[in-house]
Coordinates of C-alpha atoms in Angstrom, one line a residue:
M1 CA 5.0 -4.6 -25.6
A2 CA 1.3 -5.1 -24.7
S3 CA 0.9 -8.3 -22.8
L4 CA -1.3 -9.6 -20.1
T5 CA 1.6 -11.5 -18.6
L6 CA 2.4 -10.3 -15.1
I7 CA 6.0 -10.0 -14.0
S8 CA 5.2 -12.4 -11.2
D9 CA 4.6 -15.1 -13.8
T10 CA 8.2 -14.9 -15.1
E11 CA 11.0 -17.3 -14.1
P12 CA 13.3 -14.5 -12.7
W13 CA 10.5 -13.5 -10.3
K14 CA 9.9 -17.1 -9.2
D15 CA 13.7 -17.5 -8.8
L16 CA 13.8 -14.5 -6.5
K17 CA 10.9 -15.9 -4.5
N18 CA 12.9 -19.1 -3.9
H19 CA 16.0 -17.1 -3.1
V20 CA 14.3 -15.3 -0.2
E21 CA 14.8 -18.3 2.0
D22 CA 18.6 -18.2 1.4
I23 CA 18.7 -14.5 2.3
K24 CA 16.7 -15.1 5.5
K25 CA 19.5 -17.5 6.6
T26 CA 22.1 -14.7 6.4
H27 CA 22.7 -11.7 8.6
L28 CA 24.1 -8.3 7.6
R29 CA 26.9 -8.8 10.3
D30 CA 28.2 -11.6 8.1
L31 CA 27.5 -9.9 4.8
M32 CA 29.4 -6.8 5.9
N33 CA 32.5 -9.0 6.6
D34 CA 32.7 -9.9 2.9
V35 CA 35.0 -7.0 1.8
D36 CA 34.8 -8.0 -1.9
R37 CA 31.0 -7.9 -1.8
C38 CA 31.0 -4.5 -0.1
K39 CA 33.5 -3.0 -2.6
R40 CA 31.2 -4.2 -5.5
M41 CA 28.2 -2.4 -3.8
V42 CA 29.7 1.1 -3.9
I43 CA 29.1 3.3 -7.0
E44 CA 30.5 6.8 -7.7
F45 CA 29.1 9.1 -10.3
D46 CA 29.5 12.9 -10.9
G47 CA 30.6 13.5 -7.3
L48 CA 27.9 11.3 -5.7
L49 CA 28.7 8.1 -3.8
L50 CA 26.1 5.3 -3.3
D51 CA 26.8 2.5 -0.8
Y52 CA 24.1 -0.2 -0.8
S53 CA 26.2 -2.9 1.0
R54 CA 23.9 -2.7 4.0
Q55 CA 21.0 -4.0 1.9
C56 CA 19.9 -7.6 2.6
V57 CA 21.4 -8.8 -0.7
T58 CA 24.3 -10.9 -1.9
Q59 CA 26.0 -10.6 -5.2
E60 CA 23.8 -13.5 -6.3
T61 CA 20.7 -11.5 -5.3
R62 CA 21.9 -8.6 -7.4
E63 CA 22.4 -10.8 -10.5
K64 CA 18.9 -12.2 -10.0
L65 CA 17.5 -8.7 -9.8
L66 CA 19.2 -7.7 -13.0
K67 CA 17.7 -10.8 -14.7
L68 CA 14.3 -9.6 -13.4
A69 CA 15.0 -6.2 -15.0
E70 CA 15.6 -8.0 -18.3
A71 CA 12.4 -10.0 -18.0
A72 CA 10.5 -6.8 -17.3
H73 CA 12.0 -5.2 -20.5
L74 CA 13.3 -2.4 -18.4
Q75 CA 15.7 -1.0 -20.9
E76 CA 13.0 -1.0 -23.6
K77 CA 10.6 0.8 -21.3
I78 CA 13.3 3.4 -20.4
N79 CA 13.9 3.9 -24.1
R80 CA 10.2 4.3 -24.8
M81 CA 10.0 7.0 -22.2
Y82 CA 12.9 8.9 -23.6
N83 CA 11.6 8.5 -27.1
G84 CA 8.4 10.2 -26.2
E85 CA 6.1 7.2 -26.7
H86 CA 2.8 7.4 -24.9
I87 CA 3.7 5.1 -22.0
N88 CA 1.0 6.7 -19.9
S89 CA -1.5 4.6 -21.7
T90 CA -4.6 5.3 -19.6
E91 CA -4.3 9.0 -20.4
D92 CA -2.6 8.5 -23.8
R93 CA 0.3 10.7 -23.0
A94 CA 4.1 10.8 -23.2
V95 CA 6.1 11.1 -20.1
L96 CA 8.9 13.6 -20.8
H97 CA 10.0 15.4 -17.7
V98 CA 13.5 14.7 -18.8
A99 CA 12.9 17.1 -21.7
L100 CA 12.4 19.9 -19.1
R101 CA 16.1 20.0 -18.2
A102 CA 17.7 18.9 -21.5
S103 CA 20.3 21.1 -23.1
R104 CA 19.3 23.3 -26.0
E105 CA 20.9 21.0 -28.6
T106 CA 19.2 17.8 -27.4
V107 CA 16.5 16.2 -29.6
I108 CA 13.6 14.6 -27.7
N109 CA 10.6 13.9 -29.8
S110 CA 6.9 13.7 -28.9
D111 CA 4.4 12.9 -31.6
G112 CA 7.0 13.5 -34.2
K113 CA 8.1 16.9 -33.0
N114 CA 11.2 17.9 -31.0
V115 CA 9.9 19.4 -27.8
V116 CA 13.2 20.8 -26.5
P117 CA 12.9 24.1 -28.4
E118 CA 9.5 24.7 -26.9
V119 CA 10.9 24.0 -23.4
W120 CA 13.7 26.5 -24.0
K121 CA 11.3 29.1 -25.3
V122 CA 9.5 29.0 -22.0
L123 CA 12.7 29.0 -20.0
D124 CA 14.0 32.0 -21.9
K125 CA 10.7 33.8 -21.2
I126 CA 11.0 33.0 -17.5
N127 CA 14.6 34.2 -17.5
E128 CA 13.6 37.5 -19.1
F129 CA 10.5 38.0 -16.9
S130 CA 12.2 37.1 -13.6
E131 CA 15.1 39.5 -14.3
R132 CA 12.7 42.3 -15.1
V133 CA 10.9 41.7 -11.7
R134 CA 14.2 41.3 -9.8
C135 CA 15.9 44.4 -11.3
G136 CA 12.7 46.5 -10.8
S137 CA 11.8 47.2 -14.4
W138 CA 8.5 45.4 -13.8
V139 CA 6.8 47.1 -10.9
G140 CA 3.5 46.9 -9.1
A141 CA 0.4 49.1 -9.6
T142 CA 1.8 51.8 -7.4
G143 CA 5.3 51.8 -8.9
K144 CA 6.9 49.9 -6.1
A145 CA 9.3 47.0 -6.9
L146 CA 7.8 43.5 -6.3
K147 CA 10.1 41.8 -3.8
D148 CA 7.8 39.1 -2.4
V149 CA 6.2 36.2 -4.3
V150 CA 3.4 33.9 -3.3
A151 CA 3.1 30.8 -5.4
V152 CA -0.4 29.3 -5.4
G153 CA -0.7 25.6 -6.3
I154 CA -1.2 22.2 -4.7
G155 CA 0.2 18.7 -5.0
G156 CA 2.9 18.7 -7.7
S157 CA 2.5 22.4 -8.2
F158 CA 3.6 22.9 -4.6
L159 CA 5.6 20.1 -3.0
G160 CA 8.5 19.9 -5.5
P161 CA 9.1 23.7 -5.7
L162 CA 8.9 23.9 -1.9
F163 CA 11.5 21.1 -1.5
V164 CA 13.9 22.9 -3.9
H165 CA 13.3 26.3 -2.3
T166 CA 13.9 24.9 1.2
A167 CA 17.0 23.2 0.1
L168 CA 18.5 26.4 -1.4
Q169 CA 17.5 28.8 1.4
T170 CA 20.8 28.4 3.2
D171 CA 23.1 27.8 0.2
P172 CA 25.5 30.8 0.1
E173 CA 25.2 31.3 -3.6
A174 CA 21.4 31.1 -3.5
V175 CA 21.3 33.3 -0.4
A176 CA 23.1 36.1 -2.3
G177 CA 20.6 35.8 -5.2
A178 CA 17.6 36.0 -2.8
K179 CA 18.8 39.0 -0.9
G180 CA 15.8 41.2 0.1
R181 CA 13.3 38.8 -1.4
Q182 CA 10.7 36.3 0.0
L183 CA 9.1 33.3 -1.6
R184 CA 6.0 31.7 0.0
F185 CA 3.7 28.9 -1.0
L186 CA -0.1 28.7 -0.6
A187 CA -1.5 25.2 -1.1
N188 CA -4.1 24.2 1.4
V189 CA -7.6 25.5 0.9
D190 CA -7.8 25.9 4.6
P191 CA -8.1 29.7 5.2
I192 CA -5.4 29.4 7.9
D193 CA -2.9 28.7 5.1
V194 CA -4.1 31.8 3.3
A195 CA -3.6 33.9 6.5
R196 CA -0.1 32.5 7.0
S197 CA 1.0 33.0 3.4
I198 CA 0.1 36.8 3.4
T199 CA 0.9 37.7 7.0
G200 CA 3.5 40.5 6.9
L201 CA 3.2 41.0 3.2
D202 CA 2.2 44.2 1.5
P203 CA 0.0 43.8 -1.6
E204 CA 2.0 46.7 -3.2
T205 CA 5.2 44.7 -3.3
T206 CA 3.7 41.2 -3.8
L207 CA 3.5 39.2 -7.0
V208 CA 1.2 36.1 -7.0
V209 CA 2.0 33.2 -9.3
V210 CA -1.1 31.0 -9.9
V211 CA 0.0 27.5 -10.9
S212 CA -2.8 25.3 -12.4
K213 CA -2.5 23.5 -15.7
T214 CA -6.2 23.7 -16.5
F215 CA -6.9 26.7 -14.3
T216 CA -9.8 24.7 -12.8
T217 CA -8.2 22.9 -9.8
A218 CA -10.8 23.7 -7.0
E219 CA -8.4 24.4 -4.1
T220 CA -5.9 26.4 -6.2
M221 CA -8.5 28.5 -7.9
L222 CA -10.3 29.4 -4.6
N223 CA -7.0 30.4 -3.1
A224 CA -6.2 32.4 -6.3
R225 CA -9.5 34.2 -6.1
T226 CA -8.9 34.9 -2.4
L227 CA -5.5 36.5 -3.1
R228 CA -7.1 38.4 -6.1
E229 CA -9.6 39.9 -3.6
W230 CA -6.7 40.7 -1.2
I231 CA -5.0 42.7 -4.0
I232 CA -8.2 44.4 -5.2
A233 CA -9.2 45.4 -1.7
A234 CA -5.8 47.2 -1.3
L235 CA -5.0 48.4 -4.8
G236 CA -8.2 48.2 -6.9
P237 CA -9.2 45.8 -9.8
Q238 CA -6.7 47.3 -12.3
A239 CA -3.8 46.0 -10.1
V240 CA -4.4 42.4 -10.9
A241 CA -2.6 42.6 -14.2
K242 CA 0.5 43.8 -12.5
H243 CA 0.4 41.6 -9.4
M244 CA -0.7 38.2 -10.7
V245 CA 0.8 35.9 -13.3
A246 CA 0.0 32.3 -14.3
V247 CA 1.6 29.0 -15.0
S248 CA -1.1 27.3 -17.1
T249 CA -2.1 25.9 -20.5
N250 CA -5.6 27.3 -20.4
L251 CA -5.1 30.9 -21.7
T252 CA -8.9 31.4 -22.1
L253 CA -9.5 30.9 -18.3
V254 CA -6.3 32.8 -17.4
E255 CA -7.6 35.9 -19.3
K256 CA -11.1 35.5 -17.9
F257 CA -9.6 35.4 -14.4
G258 CA -8.0 38.8 -15.1
I259 CA -4.4 37.8 -15.9
D260 CA -2.9 39.0 -19.1
P261 CA -2.3 35.8 -21.2
N262 CA 1.1 37.3 -22.2
N263 CA 2.0 36.8 -18.5
A264 CA 1.1 33.1 -18.6
F265 CA 3.9 30.5 -18.7
A266 CA 3.2 27.2 -20.5
F267 CA 3.8 23.6 -19.8
W268 CA 2.6 20.5 -21.5
D269 CA 0.4 17.4 -21.0
W270 CA 3.5 15.2 -21.1
V271 CA 4.5 16.8 -17.8
G272 CA 2.9 15.0 -14.8
G273 CA 2.1 17.3 -11.9
R274 CA 4.4 15.5 -9.4
Y275 CA 7.2 15.6 -12.1
S276 CA 6.7 19.3 -12.9
V277 CA 9.2 21.1 -10.6
C278 CA 11.6 21.4 -13.5
S279 CA 8.9 23.1 -15.7
A280 CA 7.6 26.6 -15.2
V281 CA 5.7 25.3 -12.2
G282 CA 9.0 25.4 -10.2
V283 CA 11.3 27.3 -12.4
L284 CA 9.3 30.6 -12.4
P285 CA 8.9 31.1 -8.6
L286 CA 12.4 29.8 -8.0
S287 CA 13.9 32.1 -10.6
L288 CA 12.0 35.1 -9.1
Q289 CA 13.5 34.2 -5.8
Y290 CA 17.1 33.2 -6.6
G291 CA 17.7 34.3 -10.2
F292 CA 17.5 32.1 -13.3
S293 CA 21.2 31.3 -13.3
I294 CA 20.8 29.4 -10.0
V295 CA 17.8 27.5 -11.2
Q296 CA 19.6 26.6 -14.4
K297 CA 22.3 24.8 -12.3
F298 CA 19.5 22.9 -10.6
L299 CA 18.2 21.8 -14.1
E300 CA 21.8 20.8 -15.1
G301 CA 22.1 18.6 -12.0
A302 CA 18.9 16.8 -12.9
S303 CA 20.0 16.4 -16.5
S304 CA 23.3 14.8 -15.4
I305 CA 21.3 12.0 -13.7
D306 CA 18.9 11.8 -16.7
R307 CA 21.9 11.0 -19.0
H308 CA 23.4 8.6 -16.4
F309 CA 20.0 6.8 -16.1
Y310 CA 19.6 6.5 -19.9
S311 CA 23.0 5.3 -20.8
T312 CA 24.8 3.6 -17.9
P313 CA 24.8 -0.2 -17.7
F314 CA 22.4 -1.4 -15.0
E315 CA 25.0 -2.8 -12.7
K316 CA 26.4 0.7 -12.3
N317 CA 23.2 2.7 -12.8
I318 CA 22.2 4.4 -9.5
P319 CA 18.4 4.9 -10.2
V320 CA 18.1 1.4 -11.6
L321 CA 19.8 -0.3 -8.7
L322 CA 17.8 1.7 -6.2
G323 CA 14.6 0.8 -7.9
L324 CA 15.5 -2.9 -8.1
L325 CA 16.4 -2.9 -4.4
S326 CA 13.0 -1.3 -3.5
V327 CA 11.2 -4.0 -5.5
W328 CA 13.2 -6.6 -3.6
N329 CA 12.4 -5.1 -0.2
V330 CA 8.7 -4.6 -0.9
S331 CA 7.6 -7.5 -3.0
F332 CA 10.0 -10.2 -1.8
L333 CA 11.1 -9.4 1.7
G334 CA 7.7 -7.9 2.6
Y335 CA 8.8 -4.5 3.9
P336 CA 6.0 -2.1 3.1
A337 CA 7.7 1.3 4.0
R338 CA 10.8 3.2 3.4
A339 CA 12.3 5.9 5.6
I340 CA 14.0 8.8 3.9
L341 CA 16.6 10.3 6.3
P342 CA 18.5 13.3 5.0
Y343 CA 21.3 14.4 7.4
S344 CA 20.8 18.0 6.4
Q345 CA 18.1 20.3 7.7
A346 CA 18.0 21.9 4.2
L347 CA 16.4 18.7 2.9
E348 CA 13.5 18.8 5.4
K349 CA 11.0 18.9 2.6
L350 CA 12.5 16.0 0.6
A351 CA 10.5 13.3 2.2
P352 CA 7.1 15.1 1.8
H353 CA 7.9 15.6 -1.9
I354 CA 9.0 12.0 -2.5
Q355 CA 5.9 10.8 -0.6
Q356 CA 3.9 12.3 -3.4
V357 CA 6.1 11.2 -6.3
S358 CA 6.3 7.7 -5.0
M359 CA 2.9 7.0 -3.5
E360 CA 0.9 8.8 -6.2
S361 CA 2.9 7.1 -8.9
N362 CA 3.1 3.5 -7.6
G363 CA 0.1 3.3 -5.3
K364 CA -1.6 1.0 -7.8
G365 CA -3.4 -2.4 -7.5
V366 CA -3.6 -3.3 -11.1
S367 CA -1.1 -3.7 -13.9
I368 CA -0.9 -1.3 -16.8
D369 CA -3.2 -3.7 -18.6
G370 CA -5.8 -3.6 -15.9
V371 CA -5.0 -7.0 -14.3
P372 CA -5.2 -7.2 -10.5
L373 CA -1.7 -7.6 -9.0
P374 CA -1.1 -10.8 -7.0
F375 CA 1.8 -9.1 -5.2
E376 CA 2.4 -6.0 -3.1
A377 CA 3.5 -2.9 -5.0
G378 CA 4.2 0.6 -3.9
E379 CA 5.9 1.9 -0.7
I380 CA 4.8 4.0 2.3
D381 CA 7.4 6.8 2.3
F382 CA 8.1 9.0 5.3
G383 CA 11.0 10.7 6.9
E384 CA 12.6 13.6 8.8
P385 CA 16.1 15.0 8.8
G386 CA 18.7 13.5 11.1
T387 CA 19.3 14.0 14.0
N388 CA 15.7 15.0 14.6
G389 CA 14.3 11.7 13.5
Q390 CA 16.6 9.8 15.9
H391 CA 14.7 11.4 18.8
S392 CA 11.4 10.6 17.2
F393 CA 10.8 7.4 15.3
Y394 CA 14.2 5.6 15.2
Q395 CA 13.1 3.6 18.2
L396 CA 10.7 1.7 15.9
I397 CA 13.3 1.4 13.2
H398 CA 15.9 -0.2 15.6
Q399 CA 13.7 -2.4 17.7
G400 CA 10.3 -2.5 16.2
R401 CA 9.3 -3.2 12.6
V402 CA 11.9 -3.6 9.9
L403 CA 11.9 -0.5 7.6
P404 CA 14.5 0.0 4.9
C405 CA 16.2 3.4 5.3
D406 CA 17.8 5.8 2.9
F407 CA 20.5 7.8 4.6
I408 CA 21.5 10.9 2.7
G409 CA 24.6 12.8 3.8
V410 CA 26.4 15.9 2.6
M411 CA 30.2 16.2 2.7
K412 CA 30.3 20.0 3.0
S413 CA 27.8 22.0 5.1
Q414 CA 26.0 25.0 3.6
Q415 CA 26.6 26.9 6.8
P416 CA 29.6 25.6 8.7
V417 CA 29.9 26.2 12.5
Y418 CA 32.8 25.3 14.8
L419 CA 33.1 26.3 18.4
K420 CA 36.5 26.7 19.9
G421 CA 37.3 23.8 22.3
E422 CA 34.7 21.4 20.8
L423 CA 35.9 18.0 19.7
V424 CA 34.5 18.4 16.2
S425 CA 32.6 20.9 14.1
N426 CA 28.8 21.0 14.3
H427 CA 28.6 19.3 10.8
D428 CA 31.0 16.6 11.9
E429 CA 28.8 16.0 14.9
L430 CA 25.8 15.6 12.5
M431 CA 27.7 13.3 10.2
S432 CA 29.0 11.2 13.0
N433 CA 25.4 10.1 13.4
F434 CA 25.0 9.6 9.6
F435 CA 27.9 7.1 9.6
A436 CA 26.9 5.4 12.9
Q437 CA 23.2 4.8 12.4
P438 CA 23.4 2.4 9.3
D439 CA 25.9 0.2 11.2
A440 CA 23.7 0.2 14.3
L441 CA 20.8 -1.0 12.2
A442 CA 22.9 -3.6 10.3
Y443 CA 24.8 -5.1 13.2
G444 CA 22.5 -4.6 16.2
K445 CA 23.6 -5.8 19.6
T446 CA 23.4 -9.4 20.8
P447 CA 22.4 -10.7 24.3
E448 CA 26.0 -12.1 24.6
E449 CA 27.5 -8.7 24.0
L450 CA 25.2 -7.2 26.7
L451 CA 26.1 -10.0 29.2
H452 CA 29.8 -9.2 28.5
E453 CA 29.0 -5.5 29.3
K454 CA 27.5 -6.7 32.6
V455 CA 24.0 -5.4 31.7
P456 CA 21.5 -6.7 34.3
E457 CA 19.8 -9.8 33.1
H458 CA 16.3 -8.4 33.4
L459 CA 17.2 -5.6 31.0
I460 CA 18.9 -7.7 28.3
P461 CA 15.6 -8.3 26.3
H462 CA 15.0 -4.5 26.3
K463 CA 18.5 -3.6 25.2
T464 CA 18.9 -6.3 22.6
F465 CA 19.0 -5.1 19.0
S466 CA 18.4 -7.8 16.4
G467 CA 20.2 -5.9 13.6
N468 CA 19.9 -7.1 10.0
R469 CA 17.9 -4.0 9.2
P470 CA 18.6 -2.8 5.6
S471 CA 19.7 0.7 4.6
L472 CA 21.6 2.4 1.9
S473 CA 23.8 5.5 2.1
L474 CA 24.0 8.3 -0.5
L475 CA 26.7 10.9 0.0
L476 CA 26.6 14.2 -1.8
P477 CA 29.6 16.4 -2.2
S478 CA 27.7 19.5 -1.2
L479 CA 24.2 20.8 -1.3
N480 CA 24.1 23.5 -4.0
A481 CA 21.5 23.9 -6.8
Y482 CA 23.3 21.3 -9.0
N483 CA 23.3 18.6 -6.2
V484 CA 19.6 19.3 -5.4
G485 CA 18.8 18.6 -9.1
Q486 CA 20.8 15.4 -9.0
L487 CA 18.9 14.2 -5.9
L488 CA 15.5 15.0 -7.4
A489 CA 16.2 13.1 -10.6
I490 CA 17.6 10.0 -8.7
Y491 CA 14.3 9.6 -6.8
E492 CA 12.2 10.3 -9.9
H493 CA 13.9 7.7 -12.0
R494 CA 14.1 5.2 -9.1
I495 CA 10.3 5.4 -8.7
A496 CA 9.9 4.9 -12.5
V497 CA 12.1 1.8 -12.4
E498 CA 9.9 0.3 -9.6
G499 CA 6.8 0.9 -11.7
F500 CA 8.4 -0.5 -14.9
I501 CA 9.4 -3.7 -13.0
W502 CA 6.0 -4.1 -11.3
G503 CA 4.3 -3.5 -14.7
I504 CA 2.1 -0.7 -13.5
N505 CA 1.4 2.8 -14.8
S506 CA 3.4 5.1 -12.6
F507 CA 2.2 8.2 -14.4
D508 CA -1.5 8.4 -13.9
Q509 CA -3.4 9.1 -10.6
W510 CA -7.0 8.1 -10.8
G511 CA -7.2 7.5 -7.1
V512 CA -7.1 11.2 -6.5
E513 CA -10.3 11.8 -8.3
L514 CA -13.0 9.9 -6.3
G515 CA -12.8 11.9 -3.1
K516 CA -12.8 15.2 -5.1
S517 CA -16.0 14.2 -7.0
L518 CA -17.7 13.3 -3.7
A519 CA -16.7 16.6 -2.2
T520 CA -18.7 18.4 -4.9
R521 CA -21.9 16.9 -3.5
V522 CA -21.0 18.0 0.0
R523 CA -20.2 21.5 -1.2
K524 CA -23.6 21.8 -2.8
Q525 CA -25.3 20.5 0.4
L526 CA -23.3 23.0 2.6
N527 CA -24.4 25.9 0.3
S528 CA -28.1 24.9 0.3
S529 CA -28.1 24.3 4.1
R530 CA -26.3 27.6 4.8
T531 CA -28.3 29.8 2.5
K532 CA -31.7 28.1 2.3
R533 CA -31.7 26.1 5.6
E534 CA -32.4 22.9 3.7
P535 CA -31.9 19.6 5.7
V536 CA -29.0 17.3 4.9
E537 CA -30.2 14.6 2.5
G538 CA -28.8 11.9 0.2
F539 CA -25.9 10.8 2.4
N540 CA -25.3 7.8 4.6
H541 CA -26.2 7.9 8.3
S542 CA -22.6 8.6 9.3
T543 CA -22.0 11.5 6.9
T544 CA -25.4 12.9 7.6
T545 CA -24.7 12.9 11.3
L546 CA -21.4 14.6 10.9
L547 CA -22.7 17.2 8.4
T548 CA -25.7 18.0 10.7
K549 CA -23.4 18.5 13.7
Y550 CA -21.0 20.7 11.6
L551 CA -23.9 22.9 10.5
E552 CA -25.1 23.4 14.1
E553 CA -22.2 25.7 14.6
K554 CA -23.2 29.1 13.3
S555 CA -21.2 30.1 10.3
P556 CA -19.3 33.4 10.5
V557 CA -20.4 34.0 7.0
P558 CA -24.0 35.5 6.7
S559 CA -26.4 34.4 4.1
H560 CA -25.6 37.3 1.7
P561 CA -22.0 38.1 2.7
S562 CA -19.5 40.6 1.6
T563 CA -16.0 39.5 1.1
I564 CA -14.2 38.4 4.3
L565 CA -10.4 38.2 4.3
P566 CA -8.0 37.0 7.0
K567 CA -7.5 39.3 10.0
I568 CA -3.8 38.5 10.7

């Protein structure tokens, strides 16, 4: 597999480059009139429906993209991932988040060992522990039941679990499981986030879950130490063992922190942070909130897509087609961004999570062999739930820059509302927009149509919509734990497909490191300036000026301070 050949050097890539001119001559108004084409661009699987007929592709384009997948050895790369090979070559690691939601009887090997039994050992431990907490057999230091949980983590230890939690908060089955309980997340090292996360909570009834693989992540550990002090200030140092648990692999540092290693839940180096929501990182806090049985359904939904991705022919494979379409939009049509537009408020944290999974995975400038890429890779992901986004940034999507859109709809609302006398239910009103917006983007409105409508001539340029703006529609049957798992896995695998085609490593993130290492120098300078009044030295003029200005403001922390906690 090792080769310095770039995908852009292959004949299928060059063929697609030449094909772009043919596509530029077409318009989605015309493509949508081809009923046979549209029928061939609808796929159903396990209750899901994908319609990508509003992409700027013909059936010929799709065939050329499938040939590109063949040239990129896509099937071989997928197989290597599922076989536990070290496809994350820069870190010499396997990439096996699919093992986190595999059934007990599945065999997935890494370094010659089936990892699935290890996964289920942790899942069983989470099931047992979360039920003890939820039923009140595990209590806090004063004998009170622990009904509130604060999960401390950042990046992949935060965004994925928060997305799932937010999606389930209004699902009736999950609501029943969460009755009387709260789950909060603390990620930002900003003390305001600390204040918000503990406001209204009682240390006597709060359990803190510290999520850090190495137990060295600077932001997470400072926040963890802060909540440890919050617990100690109220309940004494002995309370830490009853009110704090860990998700980590570094048992030595867990114990040194004051947490019983028996109350640490493991995950593995073949789990990337942004792909870790299906590990103890997400499963533990979500099980404490909703019960393990709900979370297991989430894992089963993800596993359904894992099997589909692995075994379905590419022309009917949802993640593969989505990945190929993204490559087409980014590298051939030149569209740098993608809008993720879920028509469900429960999915409000989907776009922030996918931002990380996508942009941390595929934000690369060199191939997996270290060769600079002569083409654009990676997407800028953003989004908001409909209909909120329509009153925010849809103006740009309709009449400004062309940005491909993912419309995500749900057939059945988690919380249906109907008002007597209204034309439709509230959910039907929402979904009316879900169905209308893709057509508005595709067809637009011509000057001729506006003239026919007797629009004043001076307004015609302002009211013209060019159309021909690509989108796809994904329709879910409902939004329960199973469907949320499906949605997560679709995006995870779509992003992997893009990276496999581009020939980059989607599973490392060296770009995260540089800013963190520079922050260490600043931290030392702030300490020496605050405590010893030493001048700012060793930085460029701009940074020196900013630091000096910052230090002019007297710190609320004295030179030899006692602990200060939020006052809210």
